[in-house]
Coordinates of C-alpha atoms in Angstrom, one line a residue:
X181 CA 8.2 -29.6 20.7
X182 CA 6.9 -30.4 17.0
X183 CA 7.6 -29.2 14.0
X184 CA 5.4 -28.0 10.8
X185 CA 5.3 -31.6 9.4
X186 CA 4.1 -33.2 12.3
X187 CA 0.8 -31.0 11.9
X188 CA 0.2 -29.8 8.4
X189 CA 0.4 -31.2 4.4
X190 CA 1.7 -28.8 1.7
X191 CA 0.7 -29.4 -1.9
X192 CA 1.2 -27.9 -4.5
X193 CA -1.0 -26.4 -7.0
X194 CA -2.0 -26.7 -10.9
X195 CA -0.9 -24.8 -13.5
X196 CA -3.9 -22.6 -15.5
X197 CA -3.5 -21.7 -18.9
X198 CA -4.2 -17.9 -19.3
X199 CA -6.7 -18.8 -21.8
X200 CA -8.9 -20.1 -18.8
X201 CA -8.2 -17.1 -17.3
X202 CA -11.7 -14.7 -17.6
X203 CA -11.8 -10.9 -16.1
X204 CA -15.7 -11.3 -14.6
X205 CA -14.7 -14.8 -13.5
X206 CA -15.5 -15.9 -10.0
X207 CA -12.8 -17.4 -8.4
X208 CA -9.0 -15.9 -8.0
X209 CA -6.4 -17.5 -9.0
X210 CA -3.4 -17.4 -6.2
X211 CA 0.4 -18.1 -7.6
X212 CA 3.9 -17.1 -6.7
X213 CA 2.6 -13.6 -6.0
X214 CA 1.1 -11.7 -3.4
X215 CA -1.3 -10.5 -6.0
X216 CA -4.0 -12.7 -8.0
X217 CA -2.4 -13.6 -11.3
X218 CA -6.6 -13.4 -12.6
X219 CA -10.0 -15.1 -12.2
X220 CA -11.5 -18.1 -13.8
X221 CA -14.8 -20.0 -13.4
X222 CA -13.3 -22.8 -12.3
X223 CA -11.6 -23.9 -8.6
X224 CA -9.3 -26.4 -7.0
X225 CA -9.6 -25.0 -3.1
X226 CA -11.9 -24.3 -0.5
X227 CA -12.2 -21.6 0.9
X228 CA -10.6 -20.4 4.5
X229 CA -7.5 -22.2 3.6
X230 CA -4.0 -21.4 4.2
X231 CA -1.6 -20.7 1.0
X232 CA 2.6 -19.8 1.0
X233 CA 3.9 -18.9 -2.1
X234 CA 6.1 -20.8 -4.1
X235 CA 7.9 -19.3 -6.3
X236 CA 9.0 -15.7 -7.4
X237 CA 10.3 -12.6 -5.5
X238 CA 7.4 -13.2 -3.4
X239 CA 8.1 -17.1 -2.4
X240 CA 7.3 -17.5 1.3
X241 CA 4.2 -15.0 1.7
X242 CA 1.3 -16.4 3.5
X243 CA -2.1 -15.8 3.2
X244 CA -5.3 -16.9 4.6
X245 CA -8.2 -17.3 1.2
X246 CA -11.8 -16.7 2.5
X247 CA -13.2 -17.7 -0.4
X248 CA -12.8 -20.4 -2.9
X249 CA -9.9 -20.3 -5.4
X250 CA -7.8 -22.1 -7.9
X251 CA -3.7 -22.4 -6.5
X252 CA -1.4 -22.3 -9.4
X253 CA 2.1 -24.2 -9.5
X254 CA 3.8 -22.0 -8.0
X255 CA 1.4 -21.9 -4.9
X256 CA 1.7 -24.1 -1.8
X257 CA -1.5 -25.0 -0.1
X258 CA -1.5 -25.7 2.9
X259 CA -3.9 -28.1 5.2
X260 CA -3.9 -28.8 9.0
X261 CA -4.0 -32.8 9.9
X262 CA -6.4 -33.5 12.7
X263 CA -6.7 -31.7 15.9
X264 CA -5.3 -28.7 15.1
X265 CA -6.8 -25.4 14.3
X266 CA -6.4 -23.6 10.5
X267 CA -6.6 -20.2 12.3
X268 CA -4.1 -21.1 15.1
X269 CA -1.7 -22.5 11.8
X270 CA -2.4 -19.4 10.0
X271 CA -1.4 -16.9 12.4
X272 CA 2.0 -19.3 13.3
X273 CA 3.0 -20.1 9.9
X274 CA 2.4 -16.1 9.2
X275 CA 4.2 -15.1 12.4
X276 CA 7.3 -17.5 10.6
X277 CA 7.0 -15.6 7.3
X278 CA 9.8 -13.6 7.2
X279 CA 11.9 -16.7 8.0
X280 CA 10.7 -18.2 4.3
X281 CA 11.7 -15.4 2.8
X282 CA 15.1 -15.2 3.8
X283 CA 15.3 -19.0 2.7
X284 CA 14.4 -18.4 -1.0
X285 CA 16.6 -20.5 -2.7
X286 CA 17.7 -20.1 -6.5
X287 CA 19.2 -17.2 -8.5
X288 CA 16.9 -16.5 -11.8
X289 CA 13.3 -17.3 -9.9
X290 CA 13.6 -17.8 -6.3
X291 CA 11.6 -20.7 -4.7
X292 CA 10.9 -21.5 -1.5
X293 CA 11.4 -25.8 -1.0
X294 CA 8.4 -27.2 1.2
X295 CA 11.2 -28.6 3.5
X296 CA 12.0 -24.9 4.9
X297 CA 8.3 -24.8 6.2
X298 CA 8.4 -28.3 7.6
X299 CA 11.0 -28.1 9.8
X300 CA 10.2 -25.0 11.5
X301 CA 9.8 -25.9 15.3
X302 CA 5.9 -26.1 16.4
X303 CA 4.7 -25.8 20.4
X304 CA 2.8 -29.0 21.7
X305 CA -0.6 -27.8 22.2
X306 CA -3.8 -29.4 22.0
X307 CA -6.6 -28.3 20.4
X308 CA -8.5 -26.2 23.2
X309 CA -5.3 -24.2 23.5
X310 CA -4.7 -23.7 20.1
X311 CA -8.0 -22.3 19.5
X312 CA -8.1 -20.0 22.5
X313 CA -5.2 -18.4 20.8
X314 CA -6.3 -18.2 17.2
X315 CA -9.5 -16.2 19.1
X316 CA -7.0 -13.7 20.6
X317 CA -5.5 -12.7 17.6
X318 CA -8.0 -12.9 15.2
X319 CA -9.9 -10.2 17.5
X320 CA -7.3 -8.1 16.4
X321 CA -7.2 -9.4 12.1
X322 CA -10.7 -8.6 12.3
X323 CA -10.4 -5.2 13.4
X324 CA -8.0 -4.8 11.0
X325 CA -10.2 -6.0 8.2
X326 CA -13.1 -3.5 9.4
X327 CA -10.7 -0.3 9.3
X328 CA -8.5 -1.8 5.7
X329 CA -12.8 -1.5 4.7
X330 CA -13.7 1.6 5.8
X331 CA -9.9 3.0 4.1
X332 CA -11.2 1.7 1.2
X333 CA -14.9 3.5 1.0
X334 CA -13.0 5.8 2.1
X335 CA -10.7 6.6 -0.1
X336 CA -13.0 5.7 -3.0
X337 CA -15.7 8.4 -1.6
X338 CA -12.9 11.1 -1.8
X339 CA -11.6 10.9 -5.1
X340 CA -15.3 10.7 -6.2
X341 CA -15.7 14.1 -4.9
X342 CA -12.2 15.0 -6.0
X343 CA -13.0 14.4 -9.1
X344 CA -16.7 16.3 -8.9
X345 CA -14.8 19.5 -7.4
X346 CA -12.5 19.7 -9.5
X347 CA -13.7 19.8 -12.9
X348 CA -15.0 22.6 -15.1
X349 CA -16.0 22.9 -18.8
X350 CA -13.4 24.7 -20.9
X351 CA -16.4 27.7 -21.7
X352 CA -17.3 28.2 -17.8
X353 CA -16.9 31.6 -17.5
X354 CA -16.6 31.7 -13.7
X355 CA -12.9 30.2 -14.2
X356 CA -9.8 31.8 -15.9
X357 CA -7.5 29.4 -17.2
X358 CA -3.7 29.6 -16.5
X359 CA -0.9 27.3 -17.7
X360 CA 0.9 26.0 -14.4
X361 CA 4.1 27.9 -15.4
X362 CA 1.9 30.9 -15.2
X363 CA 1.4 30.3 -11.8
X364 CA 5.0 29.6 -10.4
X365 CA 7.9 31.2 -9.9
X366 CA 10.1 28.5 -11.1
X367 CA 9.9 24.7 -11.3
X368 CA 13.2 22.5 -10.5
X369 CA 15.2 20.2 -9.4
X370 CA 16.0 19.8 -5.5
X371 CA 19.7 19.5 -4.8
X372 CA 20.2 17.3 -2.3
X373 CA 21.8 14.1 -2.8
X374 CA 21.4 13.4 1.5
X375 CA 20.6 9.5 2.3
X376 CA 21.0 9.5 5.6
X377 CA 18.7 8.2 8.4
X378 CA 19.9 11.0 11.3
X379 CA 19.9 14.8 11.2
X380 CA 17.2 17.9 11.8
X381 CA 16.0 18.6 9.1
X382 CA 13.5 16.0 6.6
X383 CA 14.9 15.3 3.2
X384 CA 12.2 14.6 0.7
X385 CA 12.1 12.7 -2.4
X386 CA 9.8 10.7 -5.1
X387 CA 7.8 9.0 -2.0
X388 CA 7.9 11.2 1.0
X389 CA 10.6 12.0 3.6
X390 CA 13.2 9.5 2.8
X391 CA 16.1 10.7 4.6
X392 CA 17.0 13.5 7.7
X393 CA 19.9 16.1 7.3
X394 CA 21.7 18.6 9.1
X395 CA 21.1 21.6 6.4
X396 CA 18.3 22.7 4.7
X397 CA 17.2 24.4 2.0
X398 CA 13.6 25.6 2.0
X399 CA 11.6 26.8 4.3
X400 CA 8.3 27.6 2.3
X401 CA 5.9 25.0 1.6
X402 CA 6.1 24.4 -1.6
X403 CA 4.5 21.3 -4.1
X404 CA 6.8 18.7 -5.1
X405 CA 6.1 16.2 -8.3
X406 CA 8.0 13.3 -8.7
X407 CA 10.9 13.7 -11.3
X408 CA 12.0 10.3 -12.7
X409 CA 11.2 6.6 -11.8
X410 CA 8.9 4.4 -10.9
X411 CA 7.1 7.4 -9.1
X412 CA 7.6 9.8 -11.3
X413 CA 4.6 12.5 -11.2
X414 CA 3.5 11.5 -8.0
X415 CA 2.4 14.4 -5.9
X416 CA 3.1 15.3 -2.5
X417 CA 3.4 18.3 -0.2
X418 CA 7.2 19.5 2.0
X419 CA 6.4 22.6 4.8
X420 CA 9.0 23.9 7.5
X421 CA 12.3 23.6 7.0
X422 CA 13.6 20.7 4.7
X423 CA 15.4 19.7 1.8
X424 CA 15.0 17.8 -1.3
X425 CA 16.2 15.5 -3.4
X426 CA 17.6 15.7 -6.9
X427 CA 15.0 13.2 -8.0
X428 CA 12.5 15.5 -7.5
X429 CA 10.7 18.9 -9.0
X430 CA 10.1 21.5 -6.5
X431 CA 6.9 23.9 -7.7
X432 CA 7.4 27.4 -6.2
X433 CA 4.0 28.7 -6.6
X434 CA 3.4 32.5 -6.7
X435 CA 1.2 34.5 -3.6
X436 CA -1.7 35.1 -5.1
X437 CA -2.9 31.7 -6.4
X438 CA -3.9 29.2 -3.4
X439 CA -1.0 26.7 -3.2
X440 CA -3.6 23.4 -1.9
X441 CA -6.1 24.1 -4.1
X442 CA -3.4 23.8 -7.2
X443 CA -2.0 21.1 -5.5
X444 CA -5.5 19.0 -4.9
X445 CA -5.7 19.7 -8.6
X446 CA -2.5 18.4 -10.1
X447 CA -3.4 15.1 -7.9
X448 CA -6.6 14.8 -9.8
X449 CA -5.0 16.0 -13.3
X450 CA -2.8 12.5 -13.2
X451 CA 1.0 13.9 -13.7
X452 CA 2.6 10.7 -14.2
X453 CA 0.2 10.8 -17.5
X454 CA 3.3 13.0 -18.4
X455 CA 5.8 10.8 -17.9
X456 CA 8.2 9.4 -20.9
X457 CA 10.7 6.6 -20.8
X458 CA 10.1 3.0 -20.5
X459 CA 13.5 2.0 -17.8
X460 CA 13.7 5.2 -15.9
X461 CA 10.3 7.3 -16.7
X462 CA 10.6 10.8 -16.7
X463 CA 8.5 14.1 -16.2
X464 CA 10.1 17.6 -16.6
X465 CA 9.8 20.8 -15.5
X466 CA 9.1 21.5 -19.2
X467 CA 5.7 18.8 -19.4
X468 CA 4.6 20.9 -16.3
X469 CA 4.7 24.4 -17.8
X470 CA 2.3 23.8 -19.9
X471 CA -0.4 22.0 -17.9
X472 CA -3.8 24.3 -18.1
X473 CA -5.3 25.1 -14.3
X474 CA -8.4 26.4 -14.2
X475 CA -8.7 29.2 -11.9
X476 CA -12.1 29.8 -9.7
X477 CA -12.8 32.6 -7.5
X478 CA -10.7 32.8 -4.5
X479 CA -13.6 32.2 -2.2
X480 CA -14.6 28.6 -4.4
X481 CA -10.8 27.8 -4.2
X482 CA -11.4 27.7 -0.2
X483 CA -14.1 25.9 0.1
X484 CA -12.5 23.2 -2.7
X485 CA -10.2 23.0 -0.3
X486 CA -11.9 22.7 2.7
X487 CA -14.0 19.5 1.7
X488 CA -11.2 18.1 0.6
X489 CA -8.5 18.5 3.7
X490 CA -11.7 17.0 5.5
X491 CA -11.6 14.3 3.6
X492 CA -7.6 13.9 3.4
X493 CA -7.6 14.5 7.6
X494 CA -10.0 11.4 8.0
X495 CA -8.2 9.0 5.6
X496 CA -4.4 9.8 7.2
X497 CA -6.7 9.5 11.0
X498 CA -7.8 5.8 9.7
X499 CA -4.0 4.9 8.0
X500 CA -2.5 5.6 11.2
X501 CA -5.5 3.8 13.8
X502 CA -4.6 1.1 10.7
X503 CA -0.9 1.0 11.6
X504 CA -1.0 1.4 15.0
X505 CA -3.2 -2.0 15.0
X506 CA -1.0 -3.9 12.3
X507 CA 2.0 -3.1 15.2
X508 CA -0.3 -4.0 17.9
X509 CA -1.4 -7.8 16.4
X510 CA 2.3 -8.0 15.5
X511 CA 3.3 -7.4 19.2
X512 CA 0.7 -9.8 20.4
X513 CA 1.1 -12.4 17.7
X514 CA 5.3 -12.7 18.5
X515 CA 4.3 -13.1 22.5
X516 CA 2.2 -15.3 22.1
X517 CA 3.6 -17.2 19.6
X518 CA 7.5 -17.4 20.7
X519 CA 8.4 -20.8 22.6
X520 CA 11.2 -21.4 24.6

């Protein structure tokens, strides 16, 4: 058995003023985060290479860069010595990733020291073997790649049409505009303060469901924006029986007015727009009161809202084939790549 630094070289990369930084540049620049920190004209990689980040929360990510880039300070990049195969590294030093992490060292700025990744055992295989491997698994990256596309398009295509549905000139006189308050009951808080992971009933808060419970209390569906936080005005959707969280405005709309097409609207309408606060933002049941909806007939409403659960429907089919993949090359990757 090897280790990492009996096959590979880390070096580190150069630091780029922002001033060389341009935003219809060619080449991304890759630094401590998972992110690009920009795009210049100018590059010190190849591309298809193998980069771990250095520094930041995000020291000990790896990625693989198709194309060429420049590698700031705090990037590592990382190069195979002879006879061994860059995909075969990548999918090994990625399979070790979470490893890194955990070995951050440093309070302010974490960092992750080059020795960490050298030292990590590596299997004796040759070259043939490596690359029979790398094959396997990047049949799986690839489809991956294809369906992370097709989200994309996807998801671009709908809020294209979101957006076309959904808006109407202020003289139309085939809508009648209501304020949002006109069209609930009430708008508040949830009660719950529930974190835990077991129980019957699905606790929901800024994100989603985020804890279970043994109580509830709703049973209606009902829209829920979130209240305060990094989230806050992000829109979402609770049916059956459930409760939810303090952090988050329930939106008790009344009978008559179609609860998805309102909520398809306030998605488009950007709520967190609403938000104040620079720490802990904040939107109130107050801010939504007030928010204009333009009413169609009842018939346009349904067919509004038709397209769009088509759309909606194929984009949560693709996240979860998308998921189920990502666990399926995860499976793979850890039998293949565990050595006794």
């Amino acid at each position: 058995m090897k280790t990492l630094g009996d096959v590979i070289k880390i070096e580190t990369g150069e630091q780029l003023n922002k001033s060389d930084m341009l935003p219809d540049a060619e080449h991304p620049v890759v630094n401590g985060g998972i992110d690009f920190s920009g795009y210049t004209d100018k590059y010190n990689s190849e591309a298809n290479t193998i980069t771990i980040s250095q520094g930041g929360a995000s020291a000990g990510y790896v990625n693989w860069l198709n194309q060429k880039f420049w590698a700031g300070a705090h990037c590592y990049v990382v190069t195979p010595l002879p006879n061994n195969d860059e995909r075969f590294l990548y999918h090994f030093i990625k399979s070790r990733e979470y490893n890194f992490m955990k070995n951050q060292q440093g309070a302010g700025i974490p960092s992750l020291n080059r020795s960490e990744v050298y030292k990590i055992e590596f299997p004796d295989y040759d070259y043939s073997k490596q690359k029979e491997i790398a094959e396997i698994l990047d049949s799986f990256t690839s489809l991956i790649t294809n369906l992370e596309t097709e989200l994309a398009s996807r998801q671009k295509q709908y809020e294209y049409y979101r957006n076309k549905l959904l808006s109407f000139n202020e003289n139309d006189e085939t809508v009648e505009w209501k304020t949002l308050g006109d069209l609930c009951t009430s708008i508040s808080s949830g009660r719950s303060t529930s974190r835990e992971t077991e129980g019957k009933y699905p606790v929901y808060g800024s994100t989603g469901i985020i804890a279970y419970s043994e109580n509830y209390s709703y049973t209606n569906t009902n829209i829920l924006v979130a209240r305060v936080g990094a989230n806050a005005g992000y829109v979402h959707k609770a049916e059956g029986e459930y409760d939810v969280t303090d952090n988050t405005l329930v939106l008790r709309l009344k009978g008559q007015y179609m609860l998805e097409y309102t909520y398809y609207y306030l998605i488009e309408h950007n709520i967190s727009q609403y938000a104040k606060g620079g720490g802990q933002p904040l939107v109130t049941g107050k801010d939504l009161k007030v928010i204009l909806i333009p009413i169609p007939s009842l018939h346009r409403q349904q067919e509004i809202v038709s397209s769009l659960d088509t759309f909606e429907s194929l984009i949560s089919n693709i996240k979860q084939e998308l998921d189920a993949r990502k666990k399926q090359y995860e499976y793979y990757r850890e039998k293949l790549l565990t050595f006794e």
